[in-house]
Amino acid sequence: MKNKKGKFFVLEGGEGSGKSSQLKKLSEYFGERVLITREPGGSPYAEEIRSLILNSENAKQADAKTHFALFWAARADHLKNTILPALARRQNVLVDRFDSSTYAYQVFAQEASELKDFFWKMRQFYLGKNIPSRYFFLDVEPSIGLARKQKQKREVLNHFDERDVQFHTRMRKGFLDFFKQVPYSTIDANQPFDTVTMTLVTELKKYII
């Protein structure tokens, strides 16, 4: 019996994990079999919220609760207008960041532990049964990842990229805590880029339609 819908996957990773570059490789490899989209953003309205979150002059001073609310708002629009229609077309979807990033960044990195239980309630409210089939985590040591970021001179950094190594260490702990609750695969992103690509493709092929 054929699957009625596509499968929903998430690619996660800390800063400097090579996530964006790996997504380009995955797009080349899988082509139209996989719709690659991103968070925050991925739909017209969510992209407007993305700009507010990352590019506003006042974004850095906003607290975790404010970012938390904005990310969920963007996610709701992204899910409704991009992800679910693609899955209904029996297309696989791979999202560059998803709810796992909200958990890692806002609950852990921004040290808003009071949001931890609320996060899971929001997840149920906004996503319901529309949860990812599997998360793929590009795990990189924060110090290595930040060093890579600093070498990427052409890339414009947002205020999260510019935080110190302690922030990114807390973020990694948040990812690892989140992944205790969901199906996931870890890829060692400290390895050479091409090695990571081959490992990631092999891992994705186990689950993709």
CSV table of C-alpha atoms in Angstrom, one decimal:
chain,number,residue,atom,x,y,z
A,1,MET,CA,0.0,0.0,0.0
A,2,LYS,CA,1.4,3.4,-1.0
A,3,ASN,CA,1.9,6.1,1.6
A,4,LYS,CA,-0.8,8.7,1.5
A,5,LYS,CA,1.5,11.5,2.6
A,6,GLY,CA,5.1,12.5,2.4
A,7,LYS,CA,7.4,12.3,5.4
A,8,PHE,CA,8.4,15.2,7.6
A,9,PHE,CA,12.0,15.6,8.7
A,10,VAL,CA,14.1,18.2,10.5
A,11,LEU,CA,17.8,19.1,10.1
A,12,GLU,CA,19.3,20.7,13.2
A,13,GLY,CA,22.7,21.8,14.3
A,14,GLY,CA,24.5,24.4,16.2
A,15,GLU,CA,26.2,27.4,14.7
A,16,GLY,CA,29.0,26.4,12.4
A,17,SER,CA,27.8,22.8,12.0
A,18,GLY,CA,27.7,23.3,8.3
A,19,LYS,CA,23.9,22.9,8.2
A,20,SER,CA,23.1,25.4,5.5
A,21,SER,CA,25.8,24.1,3.2
A,22,GLN,CA,24.7,20.5,3.8
A,23,LEU,CA,21.2,21.4,2.9
A,24,LYS,CA,22.4,22.6,-0.5
A,25,LYS,CA,24.1,19.2,-1.0
A,26,LEU,CA,20.9,17.4,0.0
A,27,SER,CA,18.9,19.5,-2.4
A,28,GLU,CA,21.2,18.5,-5.2
A,29,TYR,CA,21.1,14.8,-4.3
A,30,PHE,CA,17.4,14.3,-3.6
A,31,GLY,CA,16.0,17.0,-6.0
A,32,GLU,CA,12.2,17.2,-6.2
A,33,ARG,CA,11.7,14.2,-3.9
A,34,VAL,CA,12.4,16.5,-1.0
A,35,LEU,CA,11.1,20.1,-0.3
A,36,ILE,CA,13.7,21.9,1.7
A,37,THR,CA,12.4,24.8,3.7
A,38,ARG,CA,13.5,26.8,6.8
A,39,GLU,CA,12.6,28.3,10.1
A,40,PRO,CA,12.0,30.9,11.1
A,41,GLY,CA,10.4,31.5,7.7
A,42,GLY,CA,9.4,29.1,5.0
A,43,SER,CA,6.1,30.9,4.0
A,44,PRO,CA,5.6,34.6,3.0
A,45,TYR,CA,4.2,35.7,6.4
A,46,ALA,CA,6.7,33.6,8.4
A,47,GLU,CA,9.5,35.2,6.4
A,48,GLU,CA,8.3,38.6,7.6
A,49,ILE,CA,8.4,37.4,11.2
A,50,ARG,CA,11.9,36.0,10.5
A,51,SER,CA,13.1,39.5,9.6
A,52,LEU,CA,11.6,40.8,12.8
A,53,ILE,CA,13.3,38.1,14.9
A,54,LEU,CA,16.7,38.2,13.4
A,55,ASN,CA,17.2,41.6,11.7
A,56,SER,CA,15.3,44.2,13.8
A,57,GLU,CA,17.6,46.6,15.5
A,58,ASN,CA,15.8,45.8,18.8
A,59,ALA,CA,15.9,42.0,18.4
A,60,LYS,CA,18.9,41.5,20.6
A,61,GLN,CA,17.3,43.1,23.6
A,62,ALA,CA,14.1,41.0,23.4
A,63,ASP,CA,13.8,38.3,26.0
A,64,ALA,CA,13.3,34.6,25.6
A,65,LYS,CA,9.5,34.8,26.1
A,66,THR,CA,9.2,37.3,23.3
A,67,HIS,CA,11.3,35.2,20.9
A,68,PHE,CA,9.4,32.1,22.0
A,69,ALA,CA,6.1,33.6,21.0
A,70,LEU,CA,7.4,34.9,17.7
A,71,PHE,CA,8.9,31.6,16.7
A,72,TRP,CA,5.7,29.7,17.4
A,73,ALA,CA,3.7,32.3,15.4
A,74,ALA,CA,6.0,31.9,12.4
A,75,ARG,CA,5.9,28.1,12.8
A,76,ALA,CA,2.1,28.0,12.8
A,77,ASP,CA,2.0,29.9,9.4
A,78,HIS,CA,4.8,27.9,8.0
A,79,LEU,CA,3.2,24.6,8.9
A,80,LYS,CA,-0.2,25.6,7.5
A,81,ASN,CA,0.9,27.2,4.2
A,82,THR,CA,4.1,25.2,3.3
A,83,ILE,CA,4.7,22.0,5.2
A,84,LEU,CA,1.2,20.4,5.3
A,85,PRO,CA,0.4,21.2,1.6
A,86,ALA,CA,3.7,19.6,0.5
A,87,LEU,CA,3.0,16.5,2.7
A,88,ALA,CA,-0.5,16.2,1.2
A,89,ARG,CA,1.1,16.2,-2.3
A,90,ARG,CA,3.1,13.1,-1.0
A,91,GLN,CA,6.3,15.2,-1.1
A,92,ASN,CA,8.9,14.7,1.6
A,93,VAL,CA,9.8,17.8,3.6
A,94,LEU,CA,13.1,18.6,5.3
A,95,VAL,CA,13.1,21.7,7.5
A,96,ASP,CA,16.2,23.7,8.4
A,97,ARG,CA,15.4,24.1,12.1
A,98,PHE,CA,12.0,23.5,13.8
A,99,ASP,CA,10.6,23.3,17.3
A,100,SER,CA,13.8,21.7,18.5
A,101,SER,CA,15.6,25.1,18.0
A,102,THR,CA,13.0,26.9,20.0
A,103,TYR,CA,13.6,24.5,22.9
A,104,ALA,CA,17.4,24.7,22.6
A,105,TYR,CA,17.7,28.5,22.1
A,106,GLN,CA,14.9,29.9,24.2
A,107,VAL,CA,14.6,27.4,27.0
A,108,PHE,CA,18.2,26.5,27.4
A,109,ALA,CA,20.5,29.1,25.7
A,110,GLN,CA,18.5,32.1,26.8
A,111,GLU,CA,18.0,30.4,30.2
A,112,ALA,CA,14.2,30.5,30.4
A,113,SER,CA,13.6,27.3,32.2
A,114,GLU,CA,10.2,28.5,33.2
A,115,LEU,CA,9.2,27.9,29.5
A,116,LYS,CA,10.2,24.2,29.5
A,117,ASP,CA,6.8,22.7,30.5
A,118,PHE,CA,5.0,25.3,28.5
A,119,PHE,CA,7.0,24.4,25.4
A,120,TRP,CA,5.5,20.9,25.3
A,121,LYS,CA,2.0,22.3,25.7
A,122,MET,CA,2.6,24.7,22.8
A,123,ARG,CA,4.0,21.9,20.8
A,124,GLN,CA,0.8,19.9,21.3
A,125,PHE,CA,-1.4,22.9,20.6
A,126,TYR,CA,0.3,24.1,17.4
A,127,LEU,CA,1.5,20.8,15.9
A,128,GLY,CA,-0.9,18.3,17.2
A,129,LYS,CA,-0.3,15.1,15.2
A,130,ASN,CA,1.8,17.0,12.6
A,131,ILE,CA,5.1,16.3,14.2
A,132,PRO,CA,8.3,15.4,12.4
A,133,SER,CA,9.0,11.7,11.7
A,134,ARG,CA,12.6,12.2,12.6
A,135,TYR,CA,15.2,14.8,13.5
A,136,PHE,CA,18.8,14.8,12.2
A,137,PHE,CA,21.3,16.5,14.4
A,138,LEU,CA,24.6,17.8,13.1
A,139,ASP,CA,26.5,17.8,16.4
A,140,VAL,CA,29.5,20.1,16.6
A,141,GLU,CA,31.6,21.3,19.6
A,142,PRO,CA,30.5,24.9,20.2
A,143,SER,CA,34.1,26.2,20.1
A,144,ILE,CA,34.7,24.5,16.8
A,145,GLY,CA,31.4,25.7,15.3
A,146,LEU,CA,32.0,29.3,16.4
A,147,ALA,CA,35.5,29.3,15.0
A,148,ARG,CA,34.1,28.2,11.6
A,149,LYS,CA,31.5,30.9,11.7
A,150,GLN,CA,34.1,33.6,12.3
A,151,LYS,CA,36.0,32.4,9.2
A,152,GLN,CA,32.9,32.8,7.0
A,153,LYS,CA,33.5,36.4,6.4
A,154,ARG,CA,30.9,36.7,3.6
A,155,GLU,CA,28.1,35.5,5.8
A,156,VAL,CA,26.1,38.1,7.7
A,157,LEU,CA,25.7,37.1,11.3
A,158,ASN,CA,22.5,37.5,13.3
A,159,HIS,CA,22.4,38.3,17.0
A,160,PHE,CA,22.2,34.6,18.0
A,161,ASP,CA,25.4,33.9,16.0
A,162,GLU,CA,27.2,36.6,17.8
A,163,ARG,CA,26.6,35.2,21.3
A,164,ASP,CA,29.5,33.8,23.4
A,165,VAL,CA,30.6,30.2,23.6
A,166,GLN,CA,28.7,29.7,26.9
A,167,PHE,CA,25.4,30.6,25.1
A,168,HIS,CA,26.2,28.0,22.4
A,169,THR,CA,27.2,25.4,25.0
A,170,ARG,CA,23.8,25.8,26.7
A,171,MET,CA,22.1,25.6,23.3
A,172,ARG,CA,23.8,22.2,22.6
A,173,LYS,CA,22.6,20.9,26.0
A,174,GLY,CA,19.1,22.0,25.0
A,175,PHE,CA,19.2,20.0,21.8
A,176,LEU,CA,20.5,16.9,23.6
A,177,ASP,CA,17.7,17.3,26.2
A,178,PHE,CA,15.1,17.7,23.5
A,179,PHE,CA,16.2,14.7,21.5
A,180,LYS,CA,15.6,12.5,24.6
A,181,GLN,CA,11.9,12.9,23.7
A,182,VAL,CA,11.8,12.3,19.9
A,183,PRO,CA,13.1,10.0,17.2
A,184,TYR,CA,16.5,11.3,16.0
A,185,SER,CA,19.9,10.6,14.5
A,186,THR,CA,23.1,12.3,15.4
A,187,ILE,CA,25.8,13.0,12.8
A,188,ASP,CA,29.3,14.0,14.0
A,189,ALA,CA,29.7,17.4,12.4
A,190,ASN,CA,33.2,17.8,13.7
A,191,GLN,CA,34.3,15.6,10.8
A,192,PRO,CA,35.3,16.9,7.3
A,193,PHE,CA,32.5,18.3,5.3
A,194,ASP,CA,32.3,15.6,2.6
A,195,THR,CA,32.3,12.9,5.3
A,196,VAL,CA,29.4,14.6,7.0
A,197,THR,CA,27.5,14.8,3.7
A,198,MET,CA,27.9,11.1,2.9
A,199,THR,CA,26.8,10.1,6.4
A,200,LEU,CA,23.8,12.4,6.3
A,201,VAL,CA,22.7,11.1,2.9
A,202,THR,CA,23.0,7.5,4.1
A,203,GLU,CA,21.0,8.2,7.2
A,204,LEU,CA,18.3,10.1,5.4
A,205,LYS,CA,17.9,7.3,2.8
A,206,LYS,CA,16.9,5.0,5.6
A,207,TYR,CA,13.7,6.9,6.2
A,208,ILE,CA,12.8,8.9,3.1
A,209,ILE,CA,10.0,7.8,0.8
